[in-house]
Tab-separated table of C-alpha atoms in Angstrom:
chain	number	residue	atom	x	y	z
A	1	UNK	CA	2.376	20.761	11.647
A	2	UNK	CA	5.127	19.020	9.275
A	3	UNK	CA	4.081	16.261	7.569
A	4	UNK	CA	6.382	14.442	5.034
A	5	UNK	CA	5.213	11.936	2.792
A	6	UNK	CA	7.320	9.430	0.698
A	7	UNK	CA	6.766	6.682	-1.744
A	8	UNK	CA	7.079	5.953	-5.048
A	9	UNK	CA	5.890	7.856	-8.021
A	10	UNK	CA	2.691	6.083	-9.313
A	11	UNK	CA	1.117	4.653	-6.256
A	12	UNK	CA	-0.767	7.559	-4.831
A	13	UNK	CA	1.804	9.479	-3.303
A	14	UNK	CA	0.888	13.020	-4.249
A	15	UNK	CA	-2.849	12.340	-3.344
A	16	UNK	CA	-2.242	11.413	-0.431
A	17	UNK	CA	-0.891	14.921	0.236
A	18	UNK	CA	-3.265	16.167	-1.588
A	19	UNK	CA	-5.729	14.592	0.719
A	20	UNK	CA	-4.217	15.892	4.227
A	21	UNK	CA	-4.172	19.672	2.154
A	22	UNK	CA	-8.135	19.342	0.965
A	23	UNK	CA	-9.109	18.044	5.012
A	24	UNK	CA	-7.137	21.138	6.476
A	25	UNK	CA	-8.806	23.757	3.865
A	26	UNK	CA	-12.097	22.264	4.955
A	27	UNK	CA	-11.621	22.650	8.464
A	28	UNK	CA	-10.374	26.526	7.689
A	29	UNK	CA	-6.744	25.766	8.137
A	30	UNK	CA	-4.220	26.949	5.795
A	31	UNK	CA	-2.312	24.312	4.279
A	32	UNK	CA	0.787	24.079	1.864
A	33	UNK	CA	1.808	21.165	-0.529
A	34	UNK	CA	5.642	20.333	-2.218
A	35	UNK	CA	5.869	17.220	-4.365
A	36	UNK	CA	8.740	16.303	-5.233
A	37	UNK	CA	8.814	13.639	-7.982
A	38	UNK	CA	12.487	13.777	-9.663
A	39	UNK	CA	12.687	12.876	-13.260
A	40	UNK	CA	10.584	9.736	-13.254
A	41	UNK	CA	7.000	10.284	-11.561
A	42	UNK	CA	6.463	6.454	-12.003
A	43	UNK	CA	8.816	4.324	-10.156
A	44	UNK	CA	10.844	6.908	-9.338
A	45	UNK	CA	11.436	8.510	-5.824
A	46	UNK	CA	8.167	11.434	-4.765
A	47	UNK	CA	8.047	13.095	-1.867
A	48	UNK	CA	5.719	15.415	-0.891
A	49	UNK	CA	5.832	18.247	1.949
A	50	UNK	CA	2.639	18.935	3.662
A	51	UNK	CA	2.434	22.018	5.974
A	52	UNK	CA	-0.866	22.937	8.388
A	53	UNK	CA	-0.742	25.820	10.223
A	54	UNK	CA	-4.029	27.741	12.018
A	55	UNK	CA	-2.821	30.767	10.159
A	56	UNK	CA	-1.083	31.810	6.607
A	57	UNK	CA	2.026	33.964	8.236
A	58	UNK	CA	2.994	30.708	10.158
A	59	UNK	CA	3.794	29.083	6.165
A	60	UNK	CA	6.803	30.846	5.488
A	61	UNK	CA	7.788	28.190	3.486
A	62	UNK	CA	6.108	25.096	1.384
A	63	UNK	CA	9.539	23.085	2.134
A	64	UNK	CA	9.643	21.020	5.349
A	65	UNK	CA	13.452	21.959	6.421
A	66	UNK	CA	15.976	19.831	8.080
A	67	UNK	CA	14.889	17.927	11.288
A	68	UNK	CA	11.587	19.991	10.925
A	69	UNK	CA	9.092	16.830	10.350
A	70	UNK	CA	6.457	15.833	12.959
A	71	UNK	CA	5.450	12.671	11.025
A	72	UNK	CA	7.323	10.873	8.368
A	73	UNK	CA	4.976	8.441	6.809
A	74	UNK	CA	7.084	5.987	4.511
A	75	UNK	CA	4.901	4.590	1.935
A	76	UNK	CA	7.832	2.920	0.564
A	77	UNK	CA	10.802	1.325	2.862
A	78	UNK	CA	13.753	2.671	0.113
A	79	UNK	CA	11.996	6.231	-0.315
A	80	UNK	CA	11.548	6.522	3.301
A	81	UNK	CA	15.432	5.754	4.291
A	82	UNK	CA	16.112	7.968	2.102
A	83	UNK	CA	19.001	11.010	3.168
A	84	UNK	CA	16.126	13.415	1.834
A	85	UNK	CA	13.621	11.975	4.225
A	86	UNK	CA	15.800	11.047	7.181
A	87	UNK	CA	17.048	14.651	6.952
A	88	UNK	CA	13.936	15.851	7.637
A	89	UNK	CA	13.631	13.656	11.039
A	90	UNK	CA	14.536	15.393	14.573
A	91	UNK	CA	16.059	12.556	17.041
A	92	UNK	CA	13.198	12.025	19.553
A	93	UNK	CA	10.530	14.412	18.275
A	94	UNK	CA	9.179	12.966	14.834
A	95	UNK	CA	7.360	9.945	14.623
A	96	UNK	CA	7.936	7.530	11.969
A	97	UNK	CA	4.849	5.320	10.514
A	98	UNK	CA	6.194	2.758	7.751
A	99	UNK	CA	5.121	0.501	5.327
A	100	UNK	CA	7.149	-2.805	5.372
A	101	UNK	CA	6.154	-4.302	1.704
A	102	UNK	CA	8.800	-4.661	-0.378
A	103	UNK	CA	8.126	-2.479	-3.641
A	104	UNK	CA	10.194	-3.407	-6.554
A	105	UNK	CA	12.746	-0.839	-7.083
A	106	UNK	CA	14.819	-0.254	-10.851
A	107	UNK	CA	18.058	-2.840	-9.507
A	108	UNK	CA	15.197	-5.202	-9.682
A	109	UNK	CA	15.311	-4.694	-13.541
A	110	UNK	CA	18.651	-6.031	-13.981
A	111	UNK	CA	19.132	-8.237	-10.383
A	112	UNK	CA	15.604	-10.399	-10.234
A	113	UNK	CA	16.775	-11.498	-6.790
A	114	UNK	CA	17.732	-8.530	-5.501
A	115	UNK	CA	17.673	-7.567	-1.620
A	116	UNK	CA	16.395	-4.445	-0.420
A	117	UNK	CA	17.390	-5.406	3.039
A	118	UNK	CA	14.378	-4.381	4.568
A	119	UNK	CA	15.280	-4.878	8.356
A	120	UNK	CA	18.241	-2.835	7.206
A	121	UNK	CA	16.533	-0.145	6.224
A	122	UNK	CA	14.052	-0.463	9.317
A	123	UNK	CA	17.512	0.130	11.333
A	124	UNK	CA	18.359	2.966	9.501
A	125	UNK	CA	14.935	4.836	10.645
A	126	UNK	CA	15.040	3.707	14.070
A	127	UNK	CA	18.419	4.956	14.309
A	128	UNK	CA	17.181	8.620	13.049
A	129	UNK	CA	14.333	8.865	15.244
A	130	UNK	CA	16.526	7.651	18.522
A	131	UNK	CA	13.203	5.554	20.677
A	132	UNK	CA	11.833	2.351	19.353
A	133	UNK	CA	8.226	3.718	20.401
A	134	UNK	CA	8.485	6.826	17.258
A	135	UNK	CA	9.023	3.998	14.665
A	136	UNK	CA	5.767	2.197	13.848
A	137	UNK	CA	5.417	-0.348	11.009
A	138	UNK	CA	2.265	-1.746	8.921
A	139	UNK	CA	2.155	-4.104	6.013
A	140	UNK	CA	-0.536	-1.984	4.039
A	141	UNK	CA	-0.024	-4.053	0.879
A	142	UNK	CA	-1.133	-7.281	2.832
A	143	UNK	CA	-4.086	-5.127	4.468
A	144	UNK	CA	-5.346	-3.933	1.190
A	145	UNK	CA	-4.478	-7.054	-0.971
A	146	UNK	CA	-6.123	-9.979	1.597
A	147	UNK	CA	-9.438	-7.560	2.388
A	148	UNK	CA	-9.620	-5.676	-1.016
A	149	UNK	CA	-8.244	-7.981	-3.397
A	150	UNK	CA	-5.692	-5.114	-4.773
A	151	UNK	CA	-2.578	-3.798	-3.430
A	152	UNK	CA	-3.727	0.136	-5.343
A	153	UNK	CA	-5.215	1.566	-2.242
A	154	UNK	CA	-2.285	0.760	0.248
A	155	UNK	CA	-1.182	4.461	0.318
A	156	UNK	CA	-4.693	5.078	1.717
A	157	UNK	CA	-4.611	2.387	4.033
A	158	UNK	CA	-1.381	4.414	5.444
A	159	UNK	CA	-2.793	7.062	5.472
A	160	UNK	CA	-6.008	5.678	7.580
A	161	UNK	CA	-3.261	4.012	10.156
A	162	UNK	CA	-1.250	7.603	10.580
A	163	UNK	CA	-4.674	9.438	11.115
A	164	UNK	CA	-5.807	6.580	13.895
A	165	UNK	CA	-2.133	6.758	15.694
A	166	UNK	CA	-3.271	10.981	15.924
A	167	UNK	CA	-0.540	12.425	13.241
A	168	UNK	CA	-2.754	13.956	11.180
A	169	UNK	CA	-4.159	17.306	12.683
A	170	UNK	CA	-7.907	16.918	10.569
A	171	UNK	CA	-10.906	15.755	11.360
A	172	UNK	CA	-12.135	12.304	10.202
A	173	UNK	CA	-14.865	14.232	8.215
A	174	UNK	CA	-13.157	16.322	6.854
A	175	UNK	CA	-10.316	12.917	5.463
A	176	UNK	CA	-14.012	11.413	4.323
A	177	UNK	CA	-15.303	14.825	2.424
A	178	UNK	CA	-11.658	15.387	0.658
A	179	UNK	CA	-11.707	11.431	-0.331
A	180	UNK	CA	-15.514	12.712	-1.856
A	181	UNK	CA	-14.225	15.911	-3.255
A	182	UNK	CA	-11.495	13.694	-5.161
A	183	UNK	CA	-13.703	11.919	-6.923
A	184	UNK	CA	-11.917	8.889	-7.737
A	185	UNK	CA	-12.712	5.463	-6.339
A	186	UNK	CA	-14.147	7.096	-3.311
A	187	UNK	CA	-15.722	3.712	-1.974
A	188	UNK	CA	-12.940	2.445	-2.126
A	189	UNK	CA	-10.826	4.859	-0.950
A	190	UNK	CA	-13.115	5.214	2.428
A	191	UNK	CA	-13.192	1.222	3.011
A	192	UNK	CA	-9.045	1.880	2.353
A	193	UNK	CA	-8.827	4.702	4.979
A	194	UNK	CA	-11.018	2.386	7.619
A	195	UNK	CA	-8.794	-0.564	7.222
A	196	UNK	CA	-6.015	1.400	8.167
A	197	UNK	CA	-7.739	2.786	11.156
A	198	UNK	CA	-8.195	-0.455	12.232
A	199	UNK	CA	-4.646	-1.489	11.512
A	200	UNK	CA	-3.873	0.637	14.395
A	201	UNK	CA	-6.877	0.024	17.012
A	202	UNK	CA	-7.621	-3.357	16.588
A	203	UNK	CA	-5.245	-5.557	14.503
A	204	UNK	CA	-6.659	-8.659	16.288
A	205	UNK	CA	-10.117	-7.574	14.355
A	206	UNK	CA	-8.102	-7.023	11.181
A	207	UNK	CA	-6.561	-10.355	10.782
A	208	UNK	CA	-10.100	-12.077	11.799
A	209	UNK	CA	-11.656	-9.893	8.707
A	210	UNK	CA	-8.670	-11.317	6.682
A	211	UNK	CA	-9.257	-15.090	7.666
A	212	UNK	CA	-7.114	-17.499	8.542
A	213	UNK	CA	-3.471	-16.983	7.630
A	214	UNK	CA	-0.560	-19.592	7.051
A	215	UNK	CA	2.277	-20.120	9.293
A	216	UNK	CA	4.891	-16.533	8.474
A	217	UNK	CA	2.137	-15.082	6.569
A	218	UNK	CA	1.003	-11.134	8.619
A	219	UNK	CA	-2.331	-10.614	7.142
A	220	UNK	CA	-2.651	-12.513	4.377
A	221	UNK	CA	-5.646	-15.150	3.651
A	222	UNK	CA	-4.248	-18.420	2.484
A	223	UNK	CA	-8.029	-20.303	1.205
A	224	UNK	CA	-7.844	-24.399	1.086
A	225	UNK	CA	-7.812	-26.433	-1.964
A	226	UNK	CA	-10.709	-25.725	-4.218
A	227	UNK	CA	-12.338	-27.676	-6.323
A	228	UNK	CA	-11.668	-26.808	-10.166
A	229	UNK	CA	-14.791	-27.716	-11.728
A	230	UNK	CA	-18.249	-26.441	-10.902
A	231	UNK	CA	-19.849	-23.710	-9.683
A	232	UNK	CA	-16.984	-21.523	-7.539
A	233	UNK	CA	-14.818	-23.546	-9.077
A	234	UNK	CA	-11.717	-22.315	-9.646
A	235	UNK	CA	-12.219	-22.929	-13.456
A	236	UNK	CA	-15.619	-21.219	-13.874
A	237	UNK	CA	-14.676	-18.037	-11.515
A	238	UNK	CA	-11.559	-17.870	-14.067
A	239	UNK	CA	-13.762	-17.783	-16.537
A	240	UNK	CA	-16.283	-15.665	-15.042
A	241	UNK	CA	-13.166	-13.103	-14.501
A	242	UNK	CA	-11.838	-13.156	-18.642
A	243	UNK	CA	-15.165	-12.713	-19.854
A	244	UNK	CA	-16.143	-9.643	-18.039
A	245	UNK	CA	-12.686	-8.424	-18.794
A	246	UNK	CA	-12.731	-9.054	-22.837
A	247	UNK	CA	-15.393	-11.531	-24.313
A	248	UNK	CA	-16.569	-15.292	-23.799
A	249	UNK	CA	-13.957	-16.329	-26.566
A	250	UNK	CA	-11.152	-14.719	-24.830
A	251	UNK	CA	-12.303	-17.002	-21.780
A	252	UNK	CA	-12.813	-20.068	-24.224
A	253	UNK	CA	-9.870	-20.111	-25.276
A	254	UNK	CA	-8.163	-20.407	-21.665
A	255	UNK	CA	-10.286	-22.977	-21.278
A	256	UNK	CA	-9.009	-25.009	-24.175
A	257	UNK	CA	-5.492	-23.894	-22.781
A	258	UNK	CA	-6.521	-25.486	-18.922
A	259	UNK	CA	-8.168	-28.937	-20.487
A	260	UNK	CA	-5.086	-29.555	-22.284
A	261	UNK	CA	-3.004	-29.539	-19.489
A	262	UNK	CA	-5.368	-31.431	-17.783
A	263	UNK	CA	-5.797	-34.264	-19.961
A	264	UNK	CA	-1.631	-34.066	-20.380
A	265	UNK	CA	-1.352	-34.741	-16.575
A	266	UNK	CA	-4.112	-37.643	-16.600
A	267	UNK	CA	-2.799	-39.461	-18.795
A	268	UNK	CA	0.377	-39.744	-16.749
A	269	UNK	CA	-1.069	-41.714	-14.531
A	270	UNK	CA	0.508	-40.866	-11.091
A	271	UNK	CA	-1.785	-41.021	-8.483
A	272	UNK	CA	-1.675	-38.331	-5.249
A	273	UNK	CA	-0.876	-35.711	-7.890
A	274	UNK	CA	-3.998	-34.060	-7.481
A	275	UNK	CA	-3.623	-32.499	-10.813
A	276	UNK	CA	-0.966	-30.159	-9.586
A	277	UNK	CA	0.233	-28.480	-12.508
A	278	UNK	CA	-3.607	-28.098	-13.704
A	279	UNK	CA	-3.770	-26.039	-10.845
A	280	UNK	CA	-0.992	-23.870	-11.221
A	281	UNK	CA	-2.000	-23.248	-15.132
Protein backbone atom coordinates (compact mmCIF):
# COMPACT_ATOMS: atom_id res chain seq x y z
CA UNK A 1 0.00 0.00 0.00
CA UNK A 2 1.37 3.52 -1.40
CA UNK A 3 0.72 6.24 0.55
CA UNK A 4 2.06 9.76 -0.36
CA UNK A 5 1.94 12.53 1.87
CA UNK A 6 2.48 16.29 1.05
CA UNK A 7 2.51 19.56 2.83
CA UNK A 8 4.63 21.99 3.90
CA UNK A 9 7.76 21.70 5.90
CA UNK A 10 6.89 22.72 9.54
CA UNK A 11 3.34 21.70 9.98
CA UNK A 12 3.60 18.06 10.80
CA UNK A 13 4.23 16.58 7.63
CA UNK A 14 6.90 14.02 8.40
CA UNK A 15 4.92 12.85 11.56
CA UNK A 16 2.29 12.22 10.00
CA UNK A 17 4.26 9.57 8.08
CA UNK A 18 5.84 8.79 10.80
CA UNK A 19 2.55 7.99 12.36
CA UNK A 20 1.06 5.60 9.47
CA UNK A 21 4.95 3.77 9.77
CA UNK A 22 4.71 3.36 13.90
CA UNK A 23 0.63 1.91 13.39
CA UNK A 24 1.89 -0.65 10.65
CA UNK A 25 5.07 -1.85 12.87
CA UNK A 26 2.55 -2.34 15.64
CA UNK A 27 0.26 -4.35 13.81
CA UNK A 28 3.51 -6.56 12.50
CA UNK A 29 3.56 -5.02 9.09
CA UNK A 30 6.65 -3.87 7.54
CA UNK A 31 6.63 -0.38 6.69
CA UNK A 32 9.04 2.10 4.81
CA UNK A 33 9.30 5.98 5.15
CA UNK A 34 10.97 8.78 2.39
CA UNK A 35 10.73 12.43 3.38
CA UNK A 36 11.50 14.54 1.20
CA UNK A 37 11.96 18.11 2.51
CA UNK A 38 14.18 20.10 -0.22
CA UNK A 39 16.39 22.78 1.09
CA UNK A 40 13.97 24.55 3.39
CA UNK A 41 12.18 22.05 5.95
CA UNK A 42 10.04 25.10 7.07
CA UNK A 43 7.89 26.55 4.47
CA UNK A 44 9.34 24.75 1.98
CA UNK A 45 7.81 21.83 -0.10
CA UNK A 46 8.03 17.91 2.13
CA UNK A 47 6.84 15.03 0.93
CA UNK A 48 6.97 11.94 2.40
CA UNK A 49 6.59 8.25 0.87
CA UNK A 50 4.97 5.76 3.05
CA UNK A 51 5.06 2.06 1.98
CA UNK A 52 3.03 -1.02 3.96
CA UNK A 53 3.44 -4.21 2.79
CA UNK A 54 2.49 -7.74 4.88
CA UNK A 55 6.03 -8.72 4.12
CA UNK A 56 9.75 -7.08 3.77
CA UNK A 57 10.58 -8.61 0.04
CA UNK A 58 7.36 -6.78 -1.19
CA UNK A 59 9.57 -3.12 -0.19
CA UNK A 60 11.87 -3.15 -2.90
CA UNK A 61 11.98 0.31 -2.71
CA UNK A 62 11.28 3.30 0.01
CA UNK A 63 10.29 5.59 -3.18
CA UNK A 64 6.62 5.52 -4.26
CA UNK A 65 7.29 5.46 -8.27
CA UNK A 66 5.33 7.06 -10.96
CA UNK A 67 1.49 6.49 -10.97
CA UNK A 68 2.25 3.99 -8.06
CA UNK A 69 0.16 5.95 -5.17
CA UNK A 70 -3.05 4.48 -3.64
CA UNK A 71 -3.76 7.65 -1.60
CA UNK A 72 -2.42 11.08 -2.07
CA UNK A 73 -3.29 13.05 0.97
CA UNK A 74 -2.56 16.87 0.22
CA UNK A 75 -1.99 18.62 3.37
CA UNK A 76 -1.28 21.62 1.42
CA UNK A 77 -3.29 22.61 -1.99
CA UNK A 78 0.30 23.98 -3.80
CA UNK A 79 2.39 20.86 -2.46
CA UNK A 80 -0.26 18.56 -3.47
CA UNK A 81 -0.56 19.90 -7.31
CA UNK A 82 2.60 19.56 -7.36
CA UNK A 83 4.35 17.56 -10.78
CA UNK A 84 6.15 15.45 -7.93
CA UNK A 85 2.87 14.48 -6.38
CA UNK A 86 0.59 14.35 -9.40
CA UNK A 87 3.26 12.06 -10.89
CA UNK A 88 2.75 9.74 -8.45
CA UNK A 89 -1.24 9.55 -9.21
CA UNK A 90 -2.63 6.60 -11.61
CA UNK A 91 -5.87 8.00 -13.61
CA UNK A 92 -8.76 6.15 -11.89
CA UNK A 93 -6.96 4.09 -9.24
CA UNK A 94 -5.57 6.61 -6.51
CA UNK A 95 -7.69 8.49 -4.40
CA UNK A 96 -7.04 11.98 -3.62
CA UNK A 97 -8.02 13.47 0.03
CA UNK A 98 -7.19 17.38 0.17
CA UNK A 99 -7.00 20.08 2.36
CA UNK A 100 -8.58 23.30 0.88
CA UNK A 101 -6.96 26.10 3.39
CA UNK A 102 -4.99 28.35 1.81
CA UNK A 103 -1.35 28.17 3.41
CA UNK A 104 0.77 31.12 2.75
CA UNK A 105 3.34 30.23 0.31
CA UNK A 106 7.03 32.45 -0.21
CA UNK A 107 5.20 34.81 -3.38
CA UNK A 108 3.21 35.82 -0.41
CA UNK A 109 6.46 37.51 0.91
CA UNK A 110 6.76 39.88 -1.82
CA UNK A 111 2.81 39.85 -3.37
CA UNK A 112 0.54 40.30 0.06
CA UNK A 113 -2.46 39.71 -2.20
CA UNK A 114 -1.39 37.02 -3.93
CA UNK A 115 -3.74 34.18 -5.49
CA UNK A 116 -3.03 30.69 -5.15
CA UNK A 117 -6.00 29.92 -7.28
CA UNK A 118 -7.23 27.32 -5.23
CA UNK A 119 -10.18 25.99 -7.45
CA UNK A 120 -7.36 25.97 -9.97
CA UNK A 121 -5.38 23.84 -8.35
CA UNK A 122 -8.49 21.63 -7.23
CA UNK A 123 -8.83 21.22 -11.25
CA UNK A 124 -5.51 20.26 -11.66
CA UNK A 125 -6.04 17.07 -9.19
CA UNK A 126 -9.29 16.16 -10.47
CA UNK A 127 -7.90 16.16 -13.80
CA UNK A 128 -5.00 13.57 -12.63
CA UNK A 129 -7.18 11.28 -10.89
CA UNK A 130 -9.88 11.20 -14.01
CA UNK A 131 -13.57 10.60 -11.55
CA UNK A 132 -14.86 13.36 -9.40
CA UNK A 133 -15.66 10.56 -6.66
CA UNK A 134 -11.33 9.89 -6.07
CA UNK A 135 -10.98 13.66 -5.22
CA UNK A 136 -12.23 14.43 -1.71
CA UNK A 137 -11.73 17.82 0.01
CA UNK A 138 -11.76 18.99 3.86
CA UNK A 139 -11.04 22.35 5.37
CA UNK A 140 -8.88 20.86 8.33
CA UNK A 141 -7.65 24.33 9.33
CA UNK A 142 -11.36 25.45 9.98
CA UNK A 143 -11.97 21.93 11.80
CA UNK A 144 -9.06 22.33 14.06
CA UNK A 145 -9.14 26.21 14.48
CA UNK A 146 -13.26 26.59 15.35
CA UNK A 147 -13.16 23.19 17.79
CA UNK A 148 -9.48 23.47 19.03
CA UNK A 149 -8.77 26.99 18.97
CA UNK A 150 -5.37 26.32 16.82
CA UNK A 151 -4.84 25.59 13.29
CA UNK A 152 -1.26 23.16 14.60
CA UNK A 153 -3.08 19.91 14.60
CA UNK A 154 -4.76 20.17 11.06
CA UNK A 155 -2.28 17.60 9.58
CA UNK A 156 -3.79 15.23 12.18
CA UNK A 157 -7.16 16.12 11.54
CA UNK A 158 -6.22 14.84 7.79
CA UNK A 159 -4.95 12.30 8.76
CA UNK A 160 -8.15 11.21 11.06
CA UNK A 161 -10.47 12.04 7.75
CA UNK A 162 -8.11 9.66 5.32
CA UNK A 163 -8.20 6.83 8.02
CA UNK A 164 -12.31 7.21 8.34
CA UNK A 165 -12.69 7.31 4.26
CA UNK A 166 -10.55 3.52 4.70
CA UNK A 167 -7.00 4.71 3.06
CA UNK A 168 -5.03 3.89 5.70
CA UNK A 169 -4.44 0.01 6.00
CA UNK A 170 -3.97 0.22 10.29
CA UNK A 171 -5.98 -0.27 12.87
CA UNK A 172 -7.52 2.64 14.86
CA UNK A 173 -5.48 1.30 17.89
CA UNK A 174 -2.77 0.95 16.59
CA UNK A 175 -3.14 5.28 14.94
CA UNK A 176 -4.07 5.85 18.94
CA UNK A 177 -0.85 3.78 20.44
CA UNK A 178 1.68 5.47 17.72
CA UNK A 179 0.00 9.07 18.62
CA UNK A 180 1.03 7.63 22.53
CA UNK A 181 4.35 6.30 21.51
CA UNK A 182 5.08 9.94 20.01
CA UNK A 183 4.80 11.54 22.92
CA UNK A 184 3.97 14.93 21.96
CA UNK A 185 0.63 16.60 22.57
CA UNK A 186 -0.99 13.24 22.52
CA UNK A 187 -4.44 14.66 23.86
CA UNK A 188 -4.45 16.64 21.52
CA UNK A 189 -3.36 14.82 18.84
CA UNK A 190 -6.23 11.99 19.60
CA UNK A 191 -9.13 14.78 19.92
CA UNK A 192 -7.25 15.97 16.30
CA UNK A 193 -7.45 12.44 14.75
CA UNK A 194 -11.38 12.12 16.02
CA UNK A 195 -12.36 15.37 14.50
CA UNK A 196 -11.22 14.24 11.35
CA UNK A 197 -13.03 11.00 11.62
CA UNK A 198 -15.93 12.81 12.01
CA UNK A 199 -15.19 15.16 9.16
CA UNK A 200 -15.88 12.22 7.09
CA UNK A 201 -18.93 10.32 8.91
CA UNK A 202 -20.86 12.94 10.16
CA UNK A 203 -20.08 16.55 9.05
CA UNK A 204 -23.66 17.56 10.03
CA UNK A 205 -22.35 16.61 13.81
CA UNK A 206 -19.14 18.53 13.12
CA UNK A 207 -20.52 21.85 12.26
CA UNK A 208 -23.18 21.50 15.32
CA UNK A 209 -19.87 20.93 17.67
CA UNK A 210 -18.51 24.09 15.89
CA UNK A 211 -21.71 26.33 16.50
CA UNK A 212 -23.34 28.44 14.49
CA UNK A 213 -21.47 29.71 11.45
CA UNK A 214 -21.95 33.01 9.32
CA UNK A 215 -23.29 33.15 5.92
CA UNK A 216 -19.86 31.64 3.42
CA UNK A 217 -18.19 30.62 6.49
CA UNK A 218 -17.58 26.08 6.27
CA UNK A 219 -16.94 25.37 9.82
CA UNK A 220 -16.09 28.22 11.41
CA UNK A 221 -17.86 29.69 14.75
CA UNK A 222 -18.66 33.32 14.31
CA UNK A 223 -19.74 34.24 18.49
CA UNK A 224 -22.11 37.56 18.86
CA UNK A 225 -21.05 40.78 20.25
CA UNK A 226 -19.60 40.48 23.68
CA UNK A 227 -19.59 42.60 26.21
CA UNK A 228 -16.00 44.18 26.97
CA UNK A 229 -16.12 44.70 30.54
CA UNK A 230 -16.78 42.14 33.24
CA UNK A 231 -16.40 38.84 33.90
CA UNK A 232 -16.00 36.92 30.19
CA UNK A 233 -15.57 40.03 29.04
CA UNK A 234 -13.66 40.38 26.28
CA UNK A 235 -11.28 42.72 28.27
CA UNK A 236 -10.72 40.50 31.34
CA UNK A 237 -10.32 37.07 29.19
CA UNK A 238 -7.56 39.31 27.30
CA UNK A 239 -6.16 39.84 30.25
CA UNK A 240 -6.59 36.57 31.73
CA UNK A 241 -4.69 35.30 28.36
CA UNK A 242 -1.29 37.98 28.74
CA UNK A 243 -0.89 37.19 32.20
CA UNK A 244 -0.61 33.51 32.03
CA UNK A 245 1.53 34.08 29.00
CA UNK A 246 4.18 36.71 30.68
CA UNK A 247 3.15 38.56 33.98
CA UNK A 248 0.18 40.85 35.31
CA UNK A 249 2.25 43.98 34.11
CA UNK A 250 2.58 42.71 30.68
CA UNK A 251 -1.39 42.50 30.84
CA UNK A 252 -1.54 46.03 32.61
CA UNK A 253 -0.08 47.58 30.33
CA UNK A 254 -2.58 46.45 27.41
CA UNK A 255 -4.95 47.56 29.52
CA UNK A 256 -3.71 51.10 29.71
CA UNK A 257 -3.25 50.64 25.82
CA UNK A 258 -7.38 49.49 25.47
CA UNK A 259 -8.70 52.48 27.99
CA UNK A 260 -6.99 54.93 25.94
CA UNK A 261 -8.60 54.11 22.96
CA UNK A 262 -11.60 53.91 24.69
CA UNK A 263 -11.80 57.14 26.26
CA UNK A 264 -10.38 58.57 22.59
CA UNK A 265 -13.60 57.16 20.95
CA UNK A 266 -16.01 58.54 23.84
CA UNK A 267 -15.15 61.55 23.70
CA UNK A 268 -16.12 61.72 20.04
CA UNK A 269 -19.34 61.61 20.75
CA UNK A 270 -21.05 59.63 17.88
CA UNK A 271 -23.65 57.61 18.99
CA UNK A 272 -24.42 53.83 17.33
CA UNK A 273 -20.63 53.45 17.29
CA UNK A 274 -20.66 50.92 19.80
CA UNK A 275 -17.11 51.60 20.54
CA UNK A 276 -15.97 49.98 17.36
CA UNK A 277 -12.45 50.62 17.18
CA UNK A 278 -12.22 49.70 21.11
CA UNK A 279 -13.16 46.52 19.91
CA UNK A 280 -10.89 45.93 17.25
CA UNK A 281 -7.80 47.20 19.60
Amino acid sequence: FDLLVTGVGGTGVVTVGALVAMAAHLEGKQASVLDFMGFAQKGGSVLSFVRIAPTPDLLNQVRIDTQQADVLLACDLVVGASPDALGTVKPGRTVILANTHETPTASFVRQPDADLQANALLAKMRFAVDQAALLQTVDAQAIAQALMGDTLPSNIVMLGACWQRGLVPVSEAAMMRAIELNGVAVAANKTAFALGRLAIAAPAALQRLGGPAAPGTHLVAVPKTQPLDGPGGLIERRMAFLTAYQNAAYAQRYRQVVERVRAAELALGEPGRALRLTRAV
